[in-house]
């Protein structure tokens, strides 16, 4: 029996909307002064701006899910869909990779000994609600977007790497890609070092509370940095041009979105705490925000190069359609 693609897309989109419910409710309660699930109500007052920001981010995810199933979603300018979905893919895709790795490490290595009290004073059930919701939301939203993109940008499924146009901007694309690759290499090196337990440039509070979850996130970020750079270089230097365009494009899309999304989030949420470091004799003051900023810049460069290449491809195809007889 053939499954109706529209039904699957609608089901995935509405599942994504439903999955935001518990998280949005929790954030709304915190924003209105109800510290549900918190053992330290005063801590929530200091997180008001962060809670407002994350509430808005999840509300945008609801709007995206609706765009994938409503008629107006096909008429929305591509950039208004692509940019927020790029960020959402990076944020949610990273969680979908990191969370199973963290759970697997807990299964293999056992529960981690706490180094101190939880600085946010959150109950264990909050973690389950938040990350359980993110998991369902990520799987559903990405499925709905994949089916939406399959209809709106159908040509990407059959194009080859060598089909990307070699225009006058190709030299600029390659230069930007090389800069992005250098930044990504630096990010990967720093993140691997921190994942292995290094503390140079790490804020005192974060070094004292470093745990397995933070190490997993650092490791995943390092992999994302390498993947984004490698996929972009494959595209701009037309490596193996007869291969399908879609696989490296998806890798670059997801990995660059991860670098940009998590780098931006960490700069906003934790950047102000990076003035003190653990060992002034060895540490590099300000290293962590520099790495986070490098993630953001690398992600933006990958996005810029991809946007140039795909815009030129669309322009070429559009011109071919106009010139060809019907």
Tab-separated table of C-alpha atoms in Angstrom, residues 6-228:
chain	number	residue	atom	x	y	z
A	6	UNK	CA	0.774	14.691	2.156
A	7	UNK	CA	-0.703	12.706	5.039
A	8	UNK	CA	2.766	11.880	6.374
A	9	UNK	CA	3.846	15.511	6.080
A	10	UNK	CA	0.743	16.726	7.884
A	11	UNK	CA	1.111	14.111	10.597
A	12	UNK	CA	4.757	15.011	11.145
A	13	UNK	CA	4.017	18.744	11.225
A	14	UNK	CA	1.188	18.458	13.725
A	15	UNK	CA	3.281	16.090	15.850
A	16	UNK	CA	5.992	18.757	15.912
A	17	UNK	CA	3.440	21.346	17.013
A	18	UNK	CA	2.150	19.072	19.767
A	19	UNK	CA	5.689	18.310	20.945
A	20	UNK	CA	6.308	22.002	21.639
A	21	UNK	CA	3.363	22.136	24.037
A	22	UNK	CA	5.049	20.921	27.253
A	23	UNK	CA	8.150	23.059	26.664
A	24	UNK	CA	6.201	26.217	25.844
A	25	UNK	CA	3.966	25.646	28.870
A	26	UNK	CA	6.972	25.223	31.141
A	27	UNK	CA	8.621	28.371	29.797
A	28	UNK	CA	5.370	30.335	30.115
A	29	UNK	CA	5.053	29.293	33.747
A	30	UNK	CA	8.619	30.358	34.462
A	31	UNK	CA	8.133	33.685	32.675
A	32	UNK	CA	5.034	34.446	34.745
A	33	UNK	CA	6.754	33.749	38.059
A	34	UNK	CA	5.764	30.116	38.637
A	35	UNK	CA	9.063	28.207	39.184
A	36	UNK	CA	7.587	24.766	38.505
A	37	UNK	CA	10.236	22.040	38.735
A	38	UNK	CA	12.835	24.371	40.242
A	39	UNK	CA	14.337	23.905	43.707
A	40	UNK	CA	15.734	27.442	43.537
A	41	UNK	CA	12.955	29.901	42.602
A	42	UNK	CA	15.304	32.874	42.792
A	43	UNK	CA	17.443	31.413	40.013
A	44	UNK	CA	14.545	31.726	37.564
A	45	UNK	CA	14.463	35.499	38.016
A	46	UNK	CA	18.000	35.695	36.619
A	47	UNK	CA	17.053	33.508	33.645
A	48	UNK	CA	14.060	35.563	32.541
A	49	UNK	CA	15.659	36.815	29.319
A	50	UNK	CA	16.970	33.356	28.413
A	51	UNK	CA	13.534	31.842	29.040
A	52	UNK	CA	11.906	34.524	26.868
A	53	UNK	CA	14.399	33.856	24.071
A	54	UNK	CA	13.879	30.078	24.139
A	55	UNK	CA	10.094	30.538	24.276
A	56	UNK	CA	10.333	32.615	21.104
A	57	UNK	CA	12.564	30.062	19.400
A	58	UNK	CA	10.084	27.256	20.025
A	59	UNK	CA	7.211	29.471	18.873
A	60	UNK	CA	9.064	29.938	15.562
A	61	UNK	CA	9.277	26.149	15.294
A	62	UNK	CA	5.467	26.036	15.528
A	63	UNK	CA	5.185	28.600	12.722
A	64	UNK	CA	7.560	26.561	10.563
A	65	UNK	CA	5.583	23.373	11.116
A	66	UNK	CA	2.386	25.158	10.050
A	67	UNK	CA	4.115	26.525	6.943
A	68	UNK	CA	4.883	22.967	5.854
A	69	UNK	CA	1.204	21.977	5.732
A	70	UNK	CA	-0.758	25.144	5.023
A	71	UNK	CA	-1.274	26.527	1.468
A	72	UNK	CA	0.411	29.828	2.363
A	73	UNK	CA	3.575	27.904	3.188
A	74	UNK	CA	4.347	27.416	-0.515
A	75	UNK	CA	4.034	31.155	-1.156
A	76	UNK	CA	6.346	32.283	1.642
A	77	UNK	CA	9.689	33.578	0.271
A	78	UNK	CA	12.257	30.803	0.357
A	79	UNK	CA	14.586	32.695	2.676
A	80	UNK	CA	11.916	33.150	5.350
A	81	UNK	CA	11.562	29.381	5.508
A	82	UNK	CA	15.135	28.310	4.833
A	83	UNK	CA	16.982	30.467	7.377
A	84	UNK	CA	14.969	29.626	10.521
A	85	UNK	CA	14.770	25.996	9.413
A	86	UNK	CA	18.548	25.963	8.918
A	87	UNK	CA	18.991	27.102	12.516
A	88	UNK	CA	16.342	24.660	13.752
A	89	UNK	CA	17.987	21.786	11.884
A	90	UNK	CA	21.306	22.617	13.510
A	91	UNK	CA	19.905	22.933	17.030
A	92	UNK	CA	17.548	19.954	16.950
A	93	UNK	CA	19.838	17.792	14.801
A	94	UNK	CA	22.640	18.220	17.320
A	95	UNK	CA	20.352	17.125	20.141
A	96	UNK	CA	19.269	14.090	18.115
A	97	UNK	CA	22.939	13.107	17.807
A	98	UNK	CA	24.193	14.097	21.264
A	99	UNK	CA	21.338	12.768	23.392
A	100	UNK	CA	21.640	9.096	22.311
A	101	UNK	CA	25.420	9.297	22.766
A	102	UNK	CA	24.963	10.673	26.276
A	103	UNK	CA	22.430	7.972	27.157
A	104	UNK	CA	24.710	5.299	25.707
A	105	UNK	CA	27.638	6.579	27.763
A	106	UNK	CA	25.477	6.451	30.888
A	107	UNK	CA	24.462	2.897	30.046
A	108	UNK	CA	28.034	1.741	29.451
A	109	UNK	CA	29.801	3.762	32.150
A	110	UNK	CA	27.060	4.035	34.730
A	111	UNK	CA	25.610	7.174	36.279
A	112	UNK	CA	27.996	10.053	36.715
A	113	UNK	CA	28.941	11.236	40.174
A	114	UNK	CA	27.691	14.765	40.710
A	115	UNK	CA	30.475	17.284	41.346
A	116	UNK	CA	28.212	19.698	43.119
A	117	UNK	CA	24.626	20.923	43.339
A	118	UNK	CA	22.742	21.624	40.158
A	119	UNK	CA	23.250	25.324	39.483
A	120	UNK	CA	19.760	25.626	38.009
A	121	UNK	CA	18.097	23.601	40.777
A	122	UNK	CA	15.889	21.768	38.276
A	123	UNK	CA	14.119	18.510	39.032
A	124	UNK	CA	14.968	15.399	37.025
A	125	UNK	CA	11.542	15.357	35.365
A	126	UNK	CA	12.272	18.727	33.749
A	127	UNK	CA	15.157	17.156	31.832
A	128	UNK	CA	12.850	14.390	30.600
A	129	UNK	CA	10.137	16.824	29.532
A	130	UNK	CA	12.508	19.213	27.781
A	131	UNK	CA	14.760	16.775	25.963
A	132	UNK	CA	12.026	14.239	25.333
A	133	UNK	CA	10.030	17.008	23.695
A	134	UNK	CA	13.049	18.170	21.693
A	135	UNK	CA	13.604	14.615	20.431
A	136	UNK	CA	10.026	14.192	19.208
A	137	UNK	CA	9.954	17.738	17.857
A	138	UNK	CA	13.246	17.263	16.015
A	139	UNK	CA	12.239	14.013	14.353
A	140	UNK	CA	8.798	15.334	13.366
A	141	UNK	CA	9.876	18.800	12.204
A	142	UNK	CA	12.777	17.482	10.148
A	143	UNK	CA	10.502	14.893	8.522
A	144	UNK	CA	7.908	17.526	7.643
A	145	UNK	CA	10.589	19.834	6.245
A	146	UNK	CA	12.149	17.057	4.166
A	147	UNK	CA	8.796	16.344	2.521
A	148	UNK	CA	8.104	20.068	2.048
A	149	UNK	CA	11.530	20.607	0.456
A	150	UNK	CA	11.022	17.525	-1.705
A	151	UNK	CA	8.138	19.345	-3.394
A	152	UNK	CA	9.452	22.910	-3.384
A	153	UNK	CA	13.038	22.176	-4.442
A	154	UNK	CA	12.580	18.903	-6.300
A	155	UNK	CA	15.563	19.424	-8.618
A	156	UNK	CA	18.062	19.036	-5.790
A	157	UNK	CA	17.226	15.327	-5.617
A	158	UNK	CA	18.629	14.568	-9.065
A	159	UNK	CA	21.415	17.131	-9.514
A	160	UNK	CA	25.067	16.106	-9.432
A	161	UNK	CA	27.876	18.019	-7.751
A	162	UNK	CA	29.248	18.892	-11.170
A	163	UNK	CA	25.899	20.450	-12.130
A	164	UNK	CA	26.554	23.446	-9.891
A	165	UNK	CA	27.343	26.399	-12.169
A	166	UNK	CA	30.969	27.496	-12.535
A	167	UNK	CA	30.358	31.246	-12.591
A	168	UNK	CA	32.575	34.256	-11.960
A	169	UNK	CA	31.809	33.978	-8.231
A	170	UNK	CA	33.353	30.523	-7.926
A	171	UNK	CA	36.747	31.944	-6.917
A	172	UNK	CA	35.063	33.931	-4.143
A	173	UNK	CA	33.114	30.864	-3.048
A	174	UNK	CA	36.316	28.861	-2.784
A	175	UNK	CA	38.095	31.593	-0.848
A	176	UNK	CA	35.226	31.865	1.637
A	177	UNK	CA	35.095	28.077	1.924
A	178	UNK	CA	38.804	27.947	2.791
A	179	UNK	CA	38.330	30.598	5.490
A	180	UNK	CA	35.375	28.646	6.871
A	181	UNK	CA	37.450	25.451	6.875
A	182	UNK	CA	40.278	27.122	8.827
A	183	UNK	CA	37.841	28.468	11.413
A	184	UNK	CA	36.131	25.082	11.656
A	185	UNK	CA	39.494	23.369	12.199
A	186	UNK	CA	40.228	25.700	15.092
A	187	UNK	CA	36.789	25.076	16.584
A	188	UNK	CA	37.223	21.319	16.255
A	189	UNK	CA	40.642	21.383	17.939
A	190	UNK	CA	39.371	23.449	20.876
A	191	UNK	CA	36.255	21.338	21.317
A	192	UNK	CA	38.196	18.063	21.249
A	193	UNK	CA	40.560	19.476	23.866
A	194	UNK	CA	37.664	20.466	26.135
A	195	UNK	CA	35.861	17.167	25.540
A	196	UNK	CA	38.989	15.382	26.764
A	197	UNK	CA	38.890	17.374	30.011
A	198	UNK	CA	41.102	20.337	29.178
A	199	UNK	CA	40.363	23.515	31.124
A	200	UNK	CA	42.431	26.266	29.476
A	201	UNK	CA	40.138	29.180	28.675
A	202	UNK	CA	37.172	27.577	30.435
A	203	UNK	CA	35.247	29.639	33.017
A	204	UNK	CA	35.851	28.524	36.599
A	205	UNK	CA	32.224	27.561	37.202
A	206	UNK	CA	32.029	25.496	34.008
A	207	UNK	CA	35.346	23.762	34.735
A	208	UNK	CA	34.192	22.802	38.226
A	209	UNK	CA	30.907	21.425	36.916
A	210	UNK	CA	32.288	19.797	33.755
A	211	UNK	CA	30.381	16.576	33.199
A	212	UNK	CA	29.820	13.870	30.657
A	213	UNK	CA	27.009	15.738	28.940
A	214	UNK	CA	29.239	18.753	28.318
A	215	UNK	CA	31.995	16.495	27.007
A	216	UNK	CA	29.566	14.824	24.589
A	217	UNK	CA	28.379	18.210	23.310
A	218	UNK	CA	31.964	19.353	22.789
A	219	UNK	CA	32.735	16.159	20.888
A	220	UNK	CA	29.627	16.445	18.705
A	221	UNK	CA	30.446	20.090	17.955
A	222	UNK	CA	33.947	19.081	16.867
A	223	UNK	CA	32.484	16.494	14.485
A	224	UNK	CA	30.017	19.052	13.128
A	225	UNK	CA	32.846	21.514	12.469
A	226	UNK	CA	34.840	18.947	10.494
A	227	UNK	CA	31.742	17.747	8.616
A	228	UNK	CA	30.669	21.276	7.631
